[in-house]
Amino acid sequence: MTAAPPPPPSPRLVVGIDLGTTNSLAAVRAGKLPHVLRDRDGQPLVPSVVCYHPDGRVLVGREAKALRLELPDRTVFSVKRLVGRSAREVEAEATRLPYRVVAGERGLPRIAIGDARHSPEAVSARILQRVKAIAEEALAQPVQAAVITVPAWFDDAQRQATKDAAALAGIDCLRILNEPTAAALAYGIDGKKDGTVLVYDLGGGTFDVSILRIEDGVFRVLATAGDTHLGGDDFDQLLADRILAALPGAVPATRQSDPFVLQAVRAAAEGLKIRLSSANEAELALDLGPRGTARLTVTRAEFEAAIAPLVQRTLDCVQRAVKDAGLRLPAIDDVVLVGGSTRVPLVRERLRNLVGKAPHTDVDPDLAVALGAAIQADVLAGNDRSLLLLDVIPLSLGIETLGGAVQKLILRNSTIPTSVTEEFSTGVDGQTSVDLSIHQGERELAADCRLLGRFQLRGIPPMPAGLPRIAVTFLVDADGVLRVTAREHRTGVEAGIQVVPTFGLSRDEVRRMMLDSIEHAQTDYVAREAIDLRNKAEAMVRGTRKALALAELPPDQTWAVHKAVKALEALLAGAADTAALKAGCDALTEVTATIADDVISSAVTKALREEERR
Ligand code: ADP
Ligand code: MG
């Protein structure tokens, strides 16, 4: 008797998820084209809003968004701004939010709802769970794995935190994908043809522009720019001000401090705005009960005049991104629109005028990212091997070396995944452990870069300084998560670290750190040179002393070398400037040069052998 044959493995189902600041959604590719997954009402967008109701229910999506009026301090929106960052980093952000953000353990932000504390990742997980449930219902099958998108400028910690949120939601996140890359894929720019793509993403509260270079099927982010507080919400605010002004009676300030009125007005403003994307004029009669009724008509021309300065700000960012990519506008082959706010006609028109090219409009801008993620998901599921996707890291990564300098292992804008190994050694004789500090940034000194993490490699057999060979490997995986390992050659002892999510960086900070490095290039160079020289002088003193002890030199030569070593030591002990140190090193080199090479080298070899035998 034989067992029944096992059922054929079902094709692996991997969905693409756009986890947005304002809205989230899922898409899947079955066959050639991807399609978005809709809920029972036919809606693909889930507002990225979670409401912790006093009665214990947790509402997500539209139901939660509706409660922003009633429960402003229990309704969490824009949580993407907090994910993967420290409490200190989101302090300024939190002042803009109606719900309470407090510092929790390890300096991580927690959203305080009554006595409960929620991590931003846990809130994101609620949104992901909802998106997953909609997908499962639409597909009538369980969804375990997904590709989730993030802004191109998200750093290691923010990417890792997004993966953590997925894990909390019971989703195996196979890949974190950059949003602009996903959008380009959705528009059919799939790498079969080389080119340069400008992705313009104007969402609810954020604006991102990315320049992608596609070559031989490889996508690279050449540059990103944007504004973390610019989007459709600002358009809404301008209209909300007009609505408030149209209310009869009472003092405007008191009305504005009433969250109920404010929220109702904001919702009405968004409705007006959306109508103005397709109509030339929109009317509103907003009944606010005892507070009266706001009646007004807004023409598209009035709306456009109001938002024009905001649109201009996005165009300034576009120009900066193009410049940062080392390009000029005519080099752009394709313009891709992403985000619900690119439905505003003025936005499209101004962008077309600037770039001199009509943007692609054949994909819904608010669905594009999810559709592209679905294509990538399908590739990862093993159903399409024609695409390879690469992204870049935003800031250089390195380790602190002797004297506080940073040695960069992975340079900014390197494509990921990437791995670099370099050899290091000890700075002190008999040293049995080394401390490794990992830094991120463009500056030369560790103190000016951002400390990402530290670890210690122990168990190095005692040897003279400089002899142990320690291979340090930096590996940034396809999701942009950094792992650092250090391995001592002889013993094979190894230690490592993965960057933990307390170190999120905002895009503004990334930009600031880059600008800083340019601004301080000259002073940094000088400081770095001084450190390098000091390290070299210390090594020379050590090496020469050791050689002196072993070499059988005539007394006058021993004396001359000894004097030069002493002089250099005195310089090192004092606050000698670079020029003086350099002169001291040169003087020592000169006297040792008079000693026959073979004497020194045989002495050094002997010294090392003895050290090893110990
Ligand atoms: P995010 O990427 O931030 O999650 P979306 O891409 O979903 O955001 O964009 C949401 C924004 O798009 C909101 O401000 C919404 O009001 C705006 N929006 C959606 N549809 C339209 C439209 N037809 N006209 C103008 N703005 C729109
Ligand atoms: Mg978006």
XYZ file of C-alpha atoms and ligand atoms in Angstrom:
642
model
C 0.000 0.000 0.000
C 1.284 3.489 -0.757
C 0.345 6.775 0.771
C -1.803 9.129 -1.251
C 0.326 11.614 -3.188
C 0.668 14.924 -1.373
C -1.422 17.759 -2.791
C 0.522 19.996 -5.162
C 2.012 22.984 -3.352
C -0.286 25.939 -3.745
C 1.393 28.885 -5.475
C 2.874 31.195 -2.900
C 0.756 34.228 -2.348
C 2.671 37.382 -1.533
C 0.873 40.723 -1.493
C 2.255 44.228 -1.806
C 1.321 46.682 0.945
C 1.568 50.470 0.826
C 1.690 51.420 4.502
C 1.044 55.146 4.076
C 1.044 58.085 6.453
C -2.551 58.880 5.479
C -3.857 55.767 3.732
C -2.787 52.136 3.411
C -3.767 49.396 0.980
C -2.776 46.058 -0.501
C -2.455 44.767 -4.042
C -1.604 41.459 -5.620
C -0.409 40.261 -8.998
C -2.103 37.232 -10.373
C -1.230 36.838 -14.003
C 0.330 39.783 -15.755
C -1.231 42.847 -14.179
C -1.440 43.726 -10.504
C -4.712 44.868 -8.985
C -5.648 46.446 -5.687
C -7.653 44.546 -3.090
C -10.907 46.178 -2.045
C -13.066 45.836 1.025
C -16.749 44.859 0.990
C -17.725 48.403 0.060
C -15.359 48.362 -2.885
C -12.882 50.705 -1.197
C -9.177 49.971 -1.559
C -7.877 52.713 0.776
C -7.774 52.127 4.515
C -7.194 55.421 6.347
C -4.068 54.884 8.473
C -6.004 55.761 11.613
C -6.526 53.721 14.785
C -9.008 54.702 17.472
C -8.760 53.263 20.981
C -12.355 53.696 22.083
C -13.079 54.181 25.805
C -15.446 51.179 25.608
C -12.430 48.970 24.816
C -12.945 48.555 21.087
C -10.084 49.282 18.737
C -11.324 50.738 15.476
C -9.215 50.959 12.357
C -9.609 52.780 9.048
C -12.707 54.720 8.106
C -14.523 54.016 11.380
C -11.529 55.374 13.257
C -11.161 58.403 10.997
C -14.805 59.268 11.642
C -14.064 59.362 15.380
C -11.314 61.936 15.036
C -14.081 64.466 15.660
C -15.338 62.898 18.813
C -12.208 61.390 20.340
C -9.264 63.497 19.225
C -6.985 62.302 22.040
C -7.749 58.615 21.459
C -7.543 58.569 17.695
C -4.068 57.977 16.340
C -3.172 59.120 12.828
C 0.135 59.816 11.050
C 1.806 57.161 13.203
C 4.303 56.563 10.378
C 5.988 59.771 11.517
C 6.837 58.114 14.847
C 7.819 54.608 13.784
C 11.452 53.641 14.322
C 12.415 56.883 16.033
C 13.285 57.848 19.589
C 11.043 59.879 21.877
C 13.498 62.739 21.700
C 13.499 62.698 17.924
C 9.731 62.926 17.696
C 9.317 65.604 20.351
C 8.695 68.403 17.873
C 6.491 66.158 15.762
C 4.391 65.218 18.777
C 3.473 68.829 19.530
C 1.540 68.868 16.250
C -0.506 65.806 17.156
C -3.735 65.922 19.171
C -2.958 62.630 20.929
C -0.332 62.309 23.636
C 3.145 60.979 22.895
C 5.343 60.222 25.921
C 8.823 58.824 26.422
C 8.735 55.152 27.368
C 11.427 52.634 28.226
C 14.768 52.919 26.400
C 13.741 56.406 25.312
C 11.222 55.055 22.822
C 8.033 56.992 22.131
C 4.751 55.646 23.432
C 1.291 56.808 22.535
C -0.608 57.452 25.742
C -4.319 56.672 25.585
C -5.720 56.883 29.102
C -3.491 54.641 31.202
C -2.492 52.492 28.243
C 0.768 52.936 26.327
C 1.052 51.851 22.725
C 4.218 51.655 20.655
C 4.052 53.229 17.181
C 4.839 49.768 15.786
C 1.824 48.304 17.581
C -0.406 50.992 16.070
C 1.061 50.322 12.611
C 0.439 46.630 13.200
C -3.270 47.367 13.710
C -3.376 49.060 10.326
C -1.478 46.196 8.704
C -3.841 43.685 10.286
C -6.797 45.479 8.761
C -5.149 45.611 5.344
C -4.312 41.907 5.655
C -7.893 41.038 6.606
C -9.261 42.923 3.609
C -6.789 41.160 1.337
C -7.678 37.753 2.745
C -11.363 38.354 2.281
C -10.914 39.646 -1.257
C -8.683 36.715 -2.185
C -10.578 34.120 -0.134
C -7.309 32.697 1.069
C -4.846 33.400 3.855
C -2.076 35.901 3.286
C 1.158 35.225 5.147
C 3.784 37.196 3.339
C 4.106 40.706 1.972
C 6.366 43.300 0.477
C 5.911 46.546 2.393
C 6.924 49.935 1.076
C 8.668 52.798 2.897
C 9.968 56.204 1.806
C 13.373 56.014 0.111
C 14.881 58.094 2.915
C 13.762 55.775 5.739
C 16.862 54.717 7.659
C 17.810 51.319 9.086
C 15.821 51.782 12.262
C 12.660 52.927 10.518
C 12.845 49.989 8.108
C 13.457 47.562 10.935
C 10.534 49.021 12.897
C 8.293 48.563 9.863
C 9.317 44.900 9.764
C 8.589 44.657 13.492
C 5.111 46.061 12.895
C 4.552 43.464 10.182
C 5.661 40.674 12.509
C 3.237 41.945 15.179
C 0.485 41.791 12.568
C 1.374 38.202 11.708
C 2.823 39.122 8.337
C 6.126 37.786 7.099
C 7.677 40.845 5.519
C 9.786 39.434 2.695
C 11.135 42.750 1.599
C 11.019 46.412 2.415
C 10.753 48.303 -0.867
C 11.267 51.971 -1.563
C 8.022 53.725 -2.456
C 9.363 55.517 -5.568
C 10.767 52.265 -6.896
C 7.401 50.614 -6.392
C 5.666 53.480 -8.178
C 8.002 53.266 -11.160
C 7.271 49.545 -11.409
C 3.547 50.190 -11.345
C 3.852 52.563 -14.262
C 5.393 49.768 -16.281
C 8.856 51.184 -16.002
C 10.238 47.795 -15.229
C 13.863 48.041 -16.127
C 13.641 46.483 -19.564
C 14.604 49.888 -20.894
C 17.283 52.101 -19.328
C 16.276 55.549 -18.215
C 15.951 58.199 -15.533
C 12.656 58.580 -13.715
C 11.414 61.402 -11.531
C 8.895 60.205 -8.963
C 6.779 63.022 -7.518
C 4.838 61.855 -4.456
C 2.455 64.307 -2.807
C 0.363 62.537 -0.167
C -1.671 63.752 2.781
C 1.047 65.187 4.963
C 4.317 64.506 3.212
C 6.029 65.293 -0.041
C 8.799 63.173 -1.525
C 10.606 63.463 -4.793
C 13.036 60.796 -5.920
C 15.238 60.456 -8.935
C 15.652 56.847 -10.026
C 18.142 55.515 -12.479
C 17.280 52.272 -14.191
C 20.105 50.394 -15.834
C 20.161 46.763 -16.904
C 17.085 46.073 -14.831
C 18.614 47.596 -11.705
C 16.773 50.440 -9.979
C 18.877 52.943 -8.122
C 17.739 55.927 -6.127
C 20.095 58.694 -7.220
C 18.658 61.361 -4.955
C 15.712 62.167 -2.764
C 14.319 65.458 -1.513
C 11.035 66.576 -0.062
C 9.236 68.072 2.862
C 7.969 66.026 5.797
C 5.210 68.551 6.463
C 3.739 69.390 3.118
C 0.774 67.696 1.523
C -2.958 67.585 0.973
C -3.590 68.354 4.652
C -2.107 71.805 4.073
C -4.476 72.357 1.162
C -7.302 71.332 3.494
C -6.109 73.792 6.123
C -6.265 76.703 3.675
C -9.846 75.829 2.814
C -10.662 75.212 6.482
C -9.568 78.771 7.283
C -12.015 80.057 4.673
C -14.813 77.936 6.099
C -14.137 79.226 9.623
C -14.133 82.770 8.321
C -17.542 82.115 6.759
C -19.082 81.135 10.111
C -21.329 83.837 11.482
C -20.884 85.369 14.958
C -18.405 84.428 17.725
C -14.660 85.001 17.943
C -12.708 82.805 15.510
C -10.062 81.834 18.058
C -12.550 80.145 20.396
C -14.027 78.201 17.526
C -10.627 77.017 16.480
C -9.813 75.669 19.911
C -12.902 73.477 19.823
C -11.736 70.122 18.447
C -15.229 69.166 17.341
C -15.656 72.245 15.153
C -12.120 72.030 13.899
C -12.463 68.409 12.814
C -15.814 68.946 11.138
C -14.402 71.904 9.272
C -11.326 69.939 8.211
C -13.454 67.092 6.883
C -15.617 69.556 4.927
C -12.497 71.257 3.581
C -11.133 67.961 2.256
C -14.445 67.285 0.539
C -14.373 70.720 -1.096
C -10.806 70.184 -2.262
C -11.565 66.823 -3.824
C -14.539 68.281 -5.691
C -12.353 71.103 -6.985
C -10.069 68.544 -8.640
C -12.806 67.821 -11.161
C -15.110 70.863 -10.965
C -14.436 74.547 -11.522
C -16.466 75.570 -8.526
C -17.707 73.939 -5.344
C -20.336 74.997 -2.854
C -20.547 74.205 0.813
C -23.190 74.579 3.501
C -21.727 73.174 6.709
C -24.178 72.988 9.568
C -22.424 73.214 12.908
C -25.584 73.189 15.033
C -25.678 75.984 17.603
C -22.524 77.474 16.129
C -24.293 78.288 12.917
C -23.895 77.318 9.310
C -20.898 78.137 7.153
C -21.938 78.851 3.584
C -19.445 79.505 0.866
C -18.542 78.929 -2.755
C -14.950 78.367 -3.770
C -13.775 78.508 -7.365
C -10.883 76.448 -8.625
C -9.028 79.652 -9.478
C -9.329 80.845 -5.856
C -8.194 77.480 -4.562
C -5.252 77.454 -6.947
C -4.190 80.939 -5.935
C -4.219 79.829 -2.295
C -2.166 76.676 -2.801
C 0.243 78.065 -5.431
C 3.007 78.882 -2.908
C 2.811 75.334 -1.523
C 3.004 73.850 -5.005
C 5.991 76.081 -5.714
C 7.736 74.633 -2.654
C 7.397 71.151 -4.110
C 8.907 72.355 -7.380
C 11.880 73.788 -5.500
C 12.427 70.335 -4.023
C 12.202 68.783 -7.489
C 14.943 71.067 -8.701
C 17.093 70.279 -5.712
C 16.690 66.521 -6.190
C 17.607 66.781 -9.859
C 20.669 68.793 -8.931
C 21.637 66.376 -6.128
C 21.442 63.555 -8.651
C 23.997 65.430 -10.717
C 21.484 65.911 -13.513
C 19.580 68.593 -15.317
C 15.859 68.559 -16.006
C 16.132 67.526 -19.686
C 17.833 64.303 -18.554
C 14.550 63.096 -17.013
C 12.969 60.474 -19.262
C 9.795 59.779 -17.309
C 7.757 61.615 -14.692
C 5.634 59.502 -12.393
C 2.859 60.857 -10.161
C 2.193 59.303 -6.778
C -0.095 60.288 -3.922
C -3.697 61.419 -3.816
C -2.755 65.099 -3.899
C -1.308 64.794 -7.397
C -4.922 64.626 -8.550
C -5.018 68.394 -8.068
C -4.835 69.801 -11.619
C -2.566 72.713 -10.668
C 0.009 70.289 -9.293
C 0.150 68.362 -12.564
C 0.239 71.497 -14.656
C 3.061 73.160 -12.718
C 5.119 69.995 -12.694
C 4.673 69.508 -16.425
C 5.733 73.104 -17.063
C 8.836 72.703 -14.932
C 10.057 69.394 -16.310
C 8.851 70.029 -19.842
C 7.343 66.566 -20.029
C 3.835 65.282 -19.436
C 3.681 63.017 -16.390
C 2.333 59.481 -16.765
C -1.306 59.461 -15.766
C -2.442 55.964 -16.632
C -2.184 54.613 -13.073
C -4.190 55.942 -10.115
C -1.644 57.961 -8.171
C -2.938 56.788 -4.797
C -2.756 53.123 -5.801
C 0.556 53.140 -7.685
C 2.825 52.269 -4.762
C 0.759 49.240 -3.717
C 0.534 48.031 -7.317
C 4.307 48.247 -7.694
C 4.813 46.446 -4.394
C 2.569 43.674 -5.723
C 4.800 43.296 -8.774
C 7.857 43.013 -6.549
C 5.990 40.572 -4.300
C 5.263 38.385 -7.284
C 8.939 38.459 -8.244
C 9.908 37.405 -4.722
C 7.336 34.644 -4.740
C 9.426 33.252 -7.560
C 6.944 33.875 -10.320
C 8.945 36.432 -12.275
C 12.707 36.411 -12.492
C 13.136 39.237 -14.942
C 13.463 41.985 -12.370
C 16.169 42.865 -9.935
C 15.718 45.753 -7.584
C 18.368 47.730 -5.880
C 18.168 50.723 -3.635
C 20.773 52.907 -1.988
C 21.636 53.824 1.594
C 21.284 57.488 2.535
C 24.353 58.070 4.758
C 27.802 56.490 4.998
C 28.431 53.821 7.622
C 31.717 53.244 9.389
C 33.514 52.440 12.622
C 35.385 54.597 15.045
C 39.117 54.071 14.888
C 41.945 55.110 17.192
C 41.773 58.745 18.243
C 38.142 59.292 17.365
C 38.250 59.252 13.581
C 35.647 57.374 11.568
C 36.650 54.918 8.944
C 33.811 54.565 6.479
C 33.178 51.077 5.218
C 30.046 51.682 3.207
C 29.741 54.964 1.396
C 26.569 56.963 1.045
C 24.546 56.096 -2.049
C 25.974 52.570 -2.220
C 23.429 50.237 -3.716
C 22.007 47.626 -1.380
C 22.293 44.786 -0.591
C 25.964 45.375 -0.003
C 28.710 43.971 2.142
C 32.183 45.316 2.843
C 34.930 43.718 4.928
C 38.029 45.516 6.104
C 40.816 44.475 8.387
C 41.645 46.274 11.587
C 44.014 45.633 14.443
C 44.677 46.537 18.058
C 46.281 49.764 19.201
C 47.772 48.585 22.491
C 50.108 45.675 23.244
C 48.456 42.641 24.768
C 44.968 43.973 24.116
C 42.452 41.131 24.437
C 39.276 42.959 23.502
C 38.285 45.749 21.166
C 35.314 48.065 21.364
C 33.599 48.719 18.084
C 31.414 51.776 17.648
C 29.321 52.025 14.526
C 28.696 55.475 13.147
C 26.528 56.911 10.455
C 27.236 60.181 8.687
C 29.529 62.009 6.371
C 31.785 63.753 8.892
C 35.355 62.656 9.604
C 35.148 62.523 13.387
C 33.053 60.071 15.352
C 31.876 62.862 17.632
C 30.227 64.560 14.646
C 28.569 61.415 13.324
C 25.661 59.519 14.713
C 26.372 56.569 16.965
C 24.304 53.620 15.768
C 25.565 51.014 18.175
C 28.517 49.555 20.038
C 29.760 46.096 20.755
C 32.864 44.400 22.046
C 34.973 41.658 20.535
C 36.545 39.638 23.362
C 38.898 36.709 23.564
C 41.687 38.030 21.377
C 44.933 36.307 22.415
C 47.408 38.848 23.791
C 49.682 40.050 21.013
C 51.690 43.144 20.275
C 49.641 46.068 19.038
C 48.954 45.872 15.353
C 49.397 42.139 15.072
C 45.866 40.731 15.546
C 43.908 40.701 12.321
C 40.296 41.627 12.935
C 37.984 41.458 9.958
C 35.041 43.812 10.339
C 32.127 43.189 8.010
C 29.306 45.609 7.370
C 26.349 44.024 5.692
C 23.310 45.988 4.658
C 20.618 43.604 3.509
C 18.075 44.222 0.805
C 15.781 45.837 3.381
C 18.418 48.331 4.399
C 19.040 46.737 7.798
C 22.660 46.874 8.953
C 24.523 43.972 10.560
C 28.094 44.384 11.732
C 30.374 41.492 12.649
C 33.984 41.415 13.796
C 36.123 38.287 13.630
C 39.638 37.750 14.872
C 41.568 35.819 12.270
C 43.665 33.482 14.379
C 41.185 32.338 17.022
C 38.035 32.777 15.007
C 36.368 34.617 17.918
C 33.480 36.604 16.594
C 30.999 39.211 17.786
C 28.343 41.234 16.063
C 25.417 43.555 16.306
C 22.290 44.398 14.396
C 21.205 47.977 14.539
C 18.278 48.353 16.924
C 15.338 50.632 16.310
C 16.120 53.363 18.819
C 18.107 55.314 16.317
C 15.689 56.526 13.702
C 16.656 59.506 11.628
C 14.315 61.847 9.897
C 14.958 62.887 6.372
C 15.566 66.433 7.562
C 18.315 65.105 9.777
C 19.819 63.103 6.937
C 19.884 66.245 4.869
C 21.304 68.294 7.721
C 24.057 65.749 8.312
C 25.045 65.903 4.669
C 25.038 69.672 4.591
C 27.107 69.674 7.788
C 29.719 67.465 6.190
C 30.076 69.826 3.276
C 30.215 72.852 5.504
C 32.850 71.329 7.782
C 34.854 69.560 5.091
C 37.940 71.710 5.588
C 38.079 71.647 9.406
C 37.192 67.952 9.385
C 40.015 67.230 7.021
C 42.488 69.013 9.262
C 41.187 67.262 12.384
C 41.317 63.909 10.669
C 44.853 64.516 9.485
C 45.899 65.384 13.031
C 44.393 62.148 14.367
C 46.022 60.063 11.675
C 49.365 61.690 12.345
C 49.072 61.147 16.094
C 48.254 57.471 15.519
C 51.217 57.144 13.240
C 53.542 58.846 15.746
C 52.351 56.559 18.549
C 52.938 53.483 16.426
C 56.405 54.733 15.525
C 57.335 55.288 19.163
C 56.135 51.804 20.099
C 57.806 50.068 17.188
C 61.103 51.854 17.581
C 61.274 51.219 21.319
C 60.743 47.542 20.761
C 63.324 47.391 18.004
C 65.824 49.360 20.128
C 65.531 46.837 22.912
C 66.375 44.005 20.574
C 68.744 45.469 18.016
C 72.410 45.411 18.862
C 73.318 48.917 17.785
C 76.458 50.898 18.490
C 75.872 53.091 21.568
C 75.957 56.401 19.704
C 73.244 55.243 17.311
C 71.148 53.867 20.159
C 71.474 57.218 21.860
C 70.436 59.166 18.727
C 67.384 56.989 18.192
C 66.508 57.159 21.863
C 66.669 60.935 21.772
C 64.391 61.159 18.750
C 61.885 58.783 20.370
C 61.920 60.830 23.586
C 61.372 64.033 21.628
C 58.435 62.576 19.761
C 56.962 61.240 22.998
C 57.209 64.678 24.541
C 55.361 66.123 21.573
C 52.636 63.500 21.922
C 52.294 64.193 25.632
C 51.991 67.921 25.086
C 49.549 69.677 22.823
C 51.834 69.758 19.809
C 50.292 70.981 16.571
C 50.308 68.975 13.387
C 53.384 70.628 11.958
C 55.455 69.963 15.094
C 54.306 66.336 15.256
C 55.147 65.883 11.631
C 58.614 67.281 12.196
C 59.074 64.906 15.158
C 58.056 61.911 13.041
C 60.380 62.975 10.260
C 63.273 63.371 12.684
C 62.697 59.887 14.058
C 62.432 58.425 10.570
C 65.695 60.062 9.676
C 67.709 58.610 12.569
C 66.223 55.157 12.225
C 66.972 55.233 8.513
C 70.633 55.391 9.395
C 70.256 52.014 11.056
C 70.625 49.198 8.581
C 67.308 47.847 7.388
C 68.217 44.294 8.147
C 69.112 45.078 11.733
C 65.747 46.637 12.364
C 63.714 44.100 10.485
C 65.385 41.116 12.075
C 64.928 42.762 15.444
C 61.277 43.392 14.796
C 60.699 39.847 13.637
C 62.377 38.598 16.785
C 60.284 40.885 18.933
C 57.085 39.674 17.366
C 58.004 36.023 17.701
C 58.675 36.499 21.367
C 55.399 38.262 21.855
C 53.600 35.405 20.188
C 55.274 32.761 22.281
C 54.002 34.433 25.437
P -0.237 59.025 1.956
O 0.772 58.577 0.975
O 0.229 60.168 2.806
O -0.785 57.906 2.772
P -2.291 59.380 -0.142
O -1.443 59.148 -1.312
O -3.347 58.390 0.129
O -1.458 59.674 1.177
O -2.954 60.829 -0.326
C -3.868 61.334 0.555
C -4.168 62.756 0.209
O -4.681 62.827 -1.118
C -5.197 63.387 1.124
O -4.779 64.682 1.505
C -6.423 63.462 0.217
O -7.263 64.545 0.574
C -5.783 63.706 -1.131
N -6.667 63.399 -2.245
C -7.266 62.216 -2.525
N -8.030 62.332 -3.613
C -7.921 63.618 -4.042
C -8.480 64.362 -5.124
N -9.330 63.802 -5.987
N -8.138 65.671 -5.250
C -7.291 66.240 -4.385
N -6.738 65.603 -3.341
C -7.049 64.299 -3.171
Mg 1.981 57.387 -0.054
